[in-house]
């Protein structure tokens, strides 16, 4: 019930393409769903986050789609660039402050 | 940059030793959370401190302990180190209310701990 399942584990996309990463959760008490980007040797950096009262949020090239009934949410990266190559983590929070992370997706954008 | 700093950057210890990791929060933040990230895994929640009090704990043994100081900086202490404690330790600061609301967490660069 406390898990967040993320897929795929790795993803290769051509420059200019769309990268899509999916996450699923079980606990309906989760009320906050952020996505983090992590480069090797660095801490995770917040990309974009959504709460369950909206179905989509867009910030620049990054969009979160949220399906409350299916208990799924996804990250779309439009016009993917080589600089987007990193590991992406979805997360969910069942209560104040505690983030439960997915296993991560290693994205490689080929020039 | 998030304004969250951690020290040291890297640390090598031997099994059975004790270690203290430090974190300085982003200015104005009153909440610190600590996470353990094993190689190739997502971060796992260790515990959180809100205004110097522990405000939630993950599934970690008591040999993992922490402190938060009046200036909201924080320490993570690990006693009796085991090989499996080798990981990247991350702290994240946020402006919390301590009442269950979820606030954006900003992560530091982490401390890489190696236990031999």
Short mmCIF file of C-alpha atoms in Angstrom, two decimals:
data_model
loop_
_atom_site.label_atom_id
_atom_site.label_comp_id
_atom_site.label_asym_id
_atom_site.label_seq_id
_atom_site.Cartn_x
_atom_site.Cartn_y
_atom_site.Cartn_z
CA UNK A 1 0.00 0.00 0.00
CA UNK A 2 2.94 2.32 0.56
CA UNK A 3 4.65 1.55 -2.75
CA UNK A 4 5.05 3.65 -5.85
CA UNK A 5 5.80 1.64 -8.97
CA UNK A 6 7.65 3.37 -11.79
CA UNK A 7 8.24 2.31 -15.39
CA UNK A 8 10.17 1.95 -17.55
CA UNK A 9 13.46 1.37 -15.78
CA UNK A 10 15.35 2.92 -18.69
CA UNK A 11 14.35 4.90 -21.74
CA UNK A 12 16.16 5.97 -24.90
CA UNK A 13 14.64 8.80 -26.91
CA UNK A 14 15.82 10.70 -29.95
CA UNK A 15 16.41 14.44 -29.67
CA UNK A 16 13.14 16.26 -30.24
CA UNK A 17 11.04 13.27 -29.27
CA UNK A 18 8.62 12.82 -26.37
CA UNK A 19 9.76 11.00 -23.22
CA UNK A 20 7.01 9.37 -21.18
CA UNK A 21 7.50 7.90 -17.70
CA UNK A 22 4.69 6.27 -15.76
CA UNK A 23 3.99 5.73 -12.08
CA UNK A 24 1.27 3.89 -10.19
CA UNK A 25 0.30 3.92 -6.55
CA UNK A 26 -2.14 2.09 -4.30
CA UNK A 27 -2.74 4.29 -1.28
CA UNK A 28 -5.66 6.65 -1.92
CA UNK A 29 -4.47 8.83 0.98
CA UNK A 30 -1.55 10.10 -1.11
CA UNK A 31 -2.12 13.81 -1.70
CA UNK A 32 1.00 15.14 -3.39
CA UNK A 33 2.87 13.81 -6.42
CA UNK A 34 6.21 15.40 -7.36
CA UNK A 35 8.71 14.47 -10.03
CA UNK A 36 12.42 14.85 -9.40
CA UNK A 37 15.37 14.91 -11.79
CA UNK A 38 18.73 13.63 -10.62
CA UNK A 39 22.09 13.91 -12.34
CA UNK A 40 25.01 11.64 -11.32
CA UNK A 41 26.61 12.79 -8.10
CA UNK A 42 23.86 15.33 -7.39
CA UNK A 43 20.80 15.46 -5.19
CA UNK A 44 17.30 15.20 -6.71
CA UNK A 45 15.93 18.47 -8.07
CA UNK A 46 12.19 19.16 -8.13
CA UNK A 47 10.85 19.38 -11.68
CA UNK A 48 7.10 19.64 -11.32
CA UNK A 49 4.44 18.50 -8.86
CA UNK A 50 0.68 17.95 -8.85
CA UNK A 51 -2.09 17.46 -6.31
CA UNK A 52 -5.05 15.13 -6.93
CA UNK A 53 -7.58 17.92 -7.50
CA UNK A 54 -6.25 18.53 -11.04
CA UNK A 55 -5.74 16.11 -13.93
CA UNK A 56 -2.89 17.85 -15.70
CA UNK A 57 -0.17 20.39 -15.00
CA UNK A 58 2.25 21.85 -17.50
CA UNK A 59 5.46 23.77 -16.90
CA UNK A 60 7.47 24.49 -20.02
CA UNK A 61 8.33 21.21 -21.74
CA UNK A 62 7.26 19.14 -18.72
CA UNK A 63 3.69 17.92 -18.19
CA UNK A 64 2.22 15.74 -15.46
CA UNK A 65 -0.92 13.80 -16.31
CA UNK A 66 -2.85 12.48 -13.32
CA UNK A 67 -5.57 9.81 -13.34
CA UNK A 68 -7.06 9.61 -9.87
CA UNK A 69 -9.45 6.73 -10.60
CA UNK A 70 -6.67 4.59 -12.06
CA UNK A 71 -4.21 5.72 -9.40
CA UNK A 72 -1.64 6.53 -12.04
CA UNK A 73 0.37 9.58 -13.03
CA UNK A 74 2.90 10.22 -15.72
CA UNK A 75 5.59 12.67 -16.78
CA UNK A 76 5.81 13.80 -20.38
CA UNK A 77 8.92 15.60 -21.60
CA UNK A 78 8.26 17.29 -24.90
CA UNK A 79 11.01 18.11 -27.40
CA UNK A 80 13.50 16.03 -25.38
CA UNK A 81 17.08 17.33 -25.40
CA UNK A 82 20.42 15.64 -24.65
CA UNK A 83 20.64 17.83 -21.53
CA UNK A 84 17.52 16.06 -20.23
CA UNK A 85 19.53 12.84 -19.92
CA UNK A 86 19.27 12.01 -16.22
CA UNK A 87 17.44 9.76 -13.80
CA UNK A 88 13.84 10.71 -13.08
CA UNK A 89 11.95 9.77 -9.94
CA UNK A 90 8.27 10.01 -9.25
CA UNK A 91 7.20 10.28 -5.65
CA UNK A 92 4.05 10.42 -3.58
CA UNK A 93 3.29 11.65 -0.12
CA UNK A 94 0.81 9.86 2.16
CA UNK A 95 1.10 12.47 4.88
CA UNK A 96 3.00 15.62 5.63
CA UNK A 97 6.64 15.48 4.72
CA UNK A 98 7.27 11.82 3.99
CA UNK A 99 7.98 11.16 0.31
CA UNK A 100 7.80 7.65 -1.11
CA UNK A 101 9.87 7.38 -4.28
CA UNK A 102 9.62 5.14 -7.30
CA UNK A 103 12.61 3.10 -8.42
CA UNK A 104 13.69 5.66 -11.01
CA UNK A 105 13.93 5.85 -14.81
CA UNK A 106 17.25 6.41 -16.49
CA UNK A 107 16.56 8.61 -19.54
CA UNK A 108 19.04 8.90 -22.38
CA UNK A 109 18.33 11.40 -25.15
CA UNK A 110 20.35 10.69 -28.29
CA UNK A 111 21.43 13.62 -30.48
CA UNK B 1 20.91 25.41 -6.54
CA UNK B 2 18.52 24.81 -3.66
CA UNK B 3 20.50 26.48 -0.88
CA UNK B 4 20.63 23.20 1.05
CA UNK B 5 24.17 22.20 1.91
CA UNK B 6 25.54 18.95 3.29
CA UNK B 7 28.88 17.92 4.74
CA UNK B 8 31.04 16.07 4.22
CA UNK B 9 30.73 15.26 0.52
CA UNK B 10 32.29 11.83 0.86
CA UNK B 11 33.10 9.66 3.84
CA UNK B 12 34.71 6.26 4.29
CA UNK B 13 34.16 4.32 7.52
CA UNK B 14 34.68 0.77 8.68
CA UNK B 15 32.03 -1.59 9.98
CA UNK B 16 31.08 -0.93 13.60
CA UNK B 17 32.10 2.72 13.58
CA UNK B 18 29.81 5.69 14.11
CA UNK B 19 29.22 8.58 11.70
CA UNK B 20 27.66 12.05 11.85
CA UNK B 21 26.38 13.78 8.74
CA UNK B 22 25.37 17.43 8.66
CA UNK B 23 22.81 19.47 6.78
CA UNK B 24 22.09 23.20 6.56
CA UNK B 25 18.57 24.05 5.49
CA UNK B 26 17.49 26.58 2.94
CA UNK B 27 17.00 29.98 4.54
CA UNK B 28 13.57 30.28 6.17
CA UNK B 29 12.87 26.54 6.18
CA UNK B 30 11.93 24.92 9.50
CA UNK B 31 11.67 21.27 8.47
CA UNK B 32 14.39 18.79 7.54
CA UNK B 33 13.90 15.29 6.17
CA UNK B 34 16.62 12.69 5.74
CA UNK B 35 16.70 10.02 3.06
CA UNK B 36 18.97 7.08 2.22
CA UNK B 37 19.58 6.36 -1.46
CA UNK B 38 21.27 3.07 -2.29
CA UNK B 39 22.96 2.77 -5.67
CA UNK B 40 20.39 2.46 -8.44
CA UNK B 41 17.43 2.96 -6.11
CA UNK B 42 15.06 5.73 -5.18
CA UNK B 43 15.58 7.61 -1.91
CA UNK B 44 14.05 6.03 1.20
CA UNK B 45 12.67 8.17 4.01
CA UNK B 46 14.59 7.90 7.29
CA UNK B 47 12.95 10.60 9.45
CA UNK B 48 11.85 14.21 9.57
CA UNK B 49 12.39 17.00 12.07
CA UNK B 50 10.06 19.94 12.50
CA UNK B 51 11.13 22.73 14.84
CA UNK B 52 13.62 20.47 16.64
CA UNK B 53 11.17 17.61 17.21
CA UNK B 54 11.05 14.30 15.33
CA UNK B 55 7.95 14.43 13.15
CA UNK B 56 7.81 11.02 11.49
CA UNK B 57 10.13 8.09 10.99
CA UNK B 58 10.58 5.49 8.27
CA UNK B 59 11.49 1.84 8.60
CA UNK B 60 15.02 2.32 9.92
CA UNK B 61 16.50 0.87 13.14
CA UNK B 62 17.16 3.01 16.23
CA UNK B 63 20.88 3.18 15.45
CA UNK B 64 19.82 5.86 12.95
CA UNK B 65 19.16 8.99 14.98
CA UNK B 66 18.98 12.69 14.34
CA UNK B 67 18.93 16.16 15.73
CA UNK B 68 17.67 19.51 14.59
CA UNK B 69 19.15 22.67 16.06
CA UNK B 70 17.49 26.05 16.80
CA UNK B 71 18.86 27.43 13.52
CA UNK B 72 17.11 24.46 11.80
CA UNK B 73 20.35 22.81 10.70
CA UNK B 74 20.37 19.09 11.29
CA UNK B 75 22.53 16.04 11.95
CA UNK B 76 22.07 12.39 11.06
CA UNK B 77 23.93 9.95 13.30
CA UNK B 78 24.43 6.30 12.48
CA UNK B 79 25.90 3.95 15.09
CA UNK B 80 27.38 0.48 14.63
CA UNK B 81 27.79 0.92 10.88
CA UNK B 82 27.01 -2.05 8.65
CA UNK B 83 28.13 -2.70 5.09
CA UNK B 84 24.55 -2.14 3.87
CA UNK B 85 24.66 1.41 5.22
CA UNK B 86 26.81 2.36 2.24
CA UNK B 87 24.66 4.83 0.32
CA UNK B 88 24.07 8.45 -0.60
CA UNK B 89 22.46 10.27 2.33
CA UNK B 90 20.25 13.15 1.34
CA UNK B 91 18.66 15.84 3.39
CA UNK B 92 15.76 17.92 2.18
CA UNK B 93 14.45 21.11 3.68
CA UNK B 94 10.96 22.54 3.49
CA UNK B 95 8.76 25.17 5.05
CA UNK B 96 6.36 22.99 6.99
CA UNK B 97 3.47 23.46 9.32
CA UNK B 98 3.98 20.16 11.13
CA UNK B 99 0.28 19.41 10.78
CA UNK B 100 0.34 16.91 7.96
CA UNK B 101 0.42 19.24 5.01
CA UNK B 102 2.82 18.29 2.28
CA UNK B 103 5.33 20.95 1.47
CA UNK B 104 7.83 21.10 -1.36
CA UNK B 105 11.10 19.52 -0.34
CA UNK B 106 14.40 20.82 -1.66
CA UNK B 107 17.30 18.40 -1.61
CA UNK B 108 20.94 18.94 -0.87
CA UNK B 109 23.73 17.30 -2.90
CA UNK B 110 24.09 14.42 -0.46
CA UNK B 111 26.88 12.73 1.44
CA UNK B 112 28.31 9.57 -0.10
CA UNK B 113 29.04 7.12 2.74
CA UNK B 114 31.12 4.02 2.09
CA UNK B 115 31.37 1.38 4.80
CA UNK B 116 34.25 -1.09 4.46
#
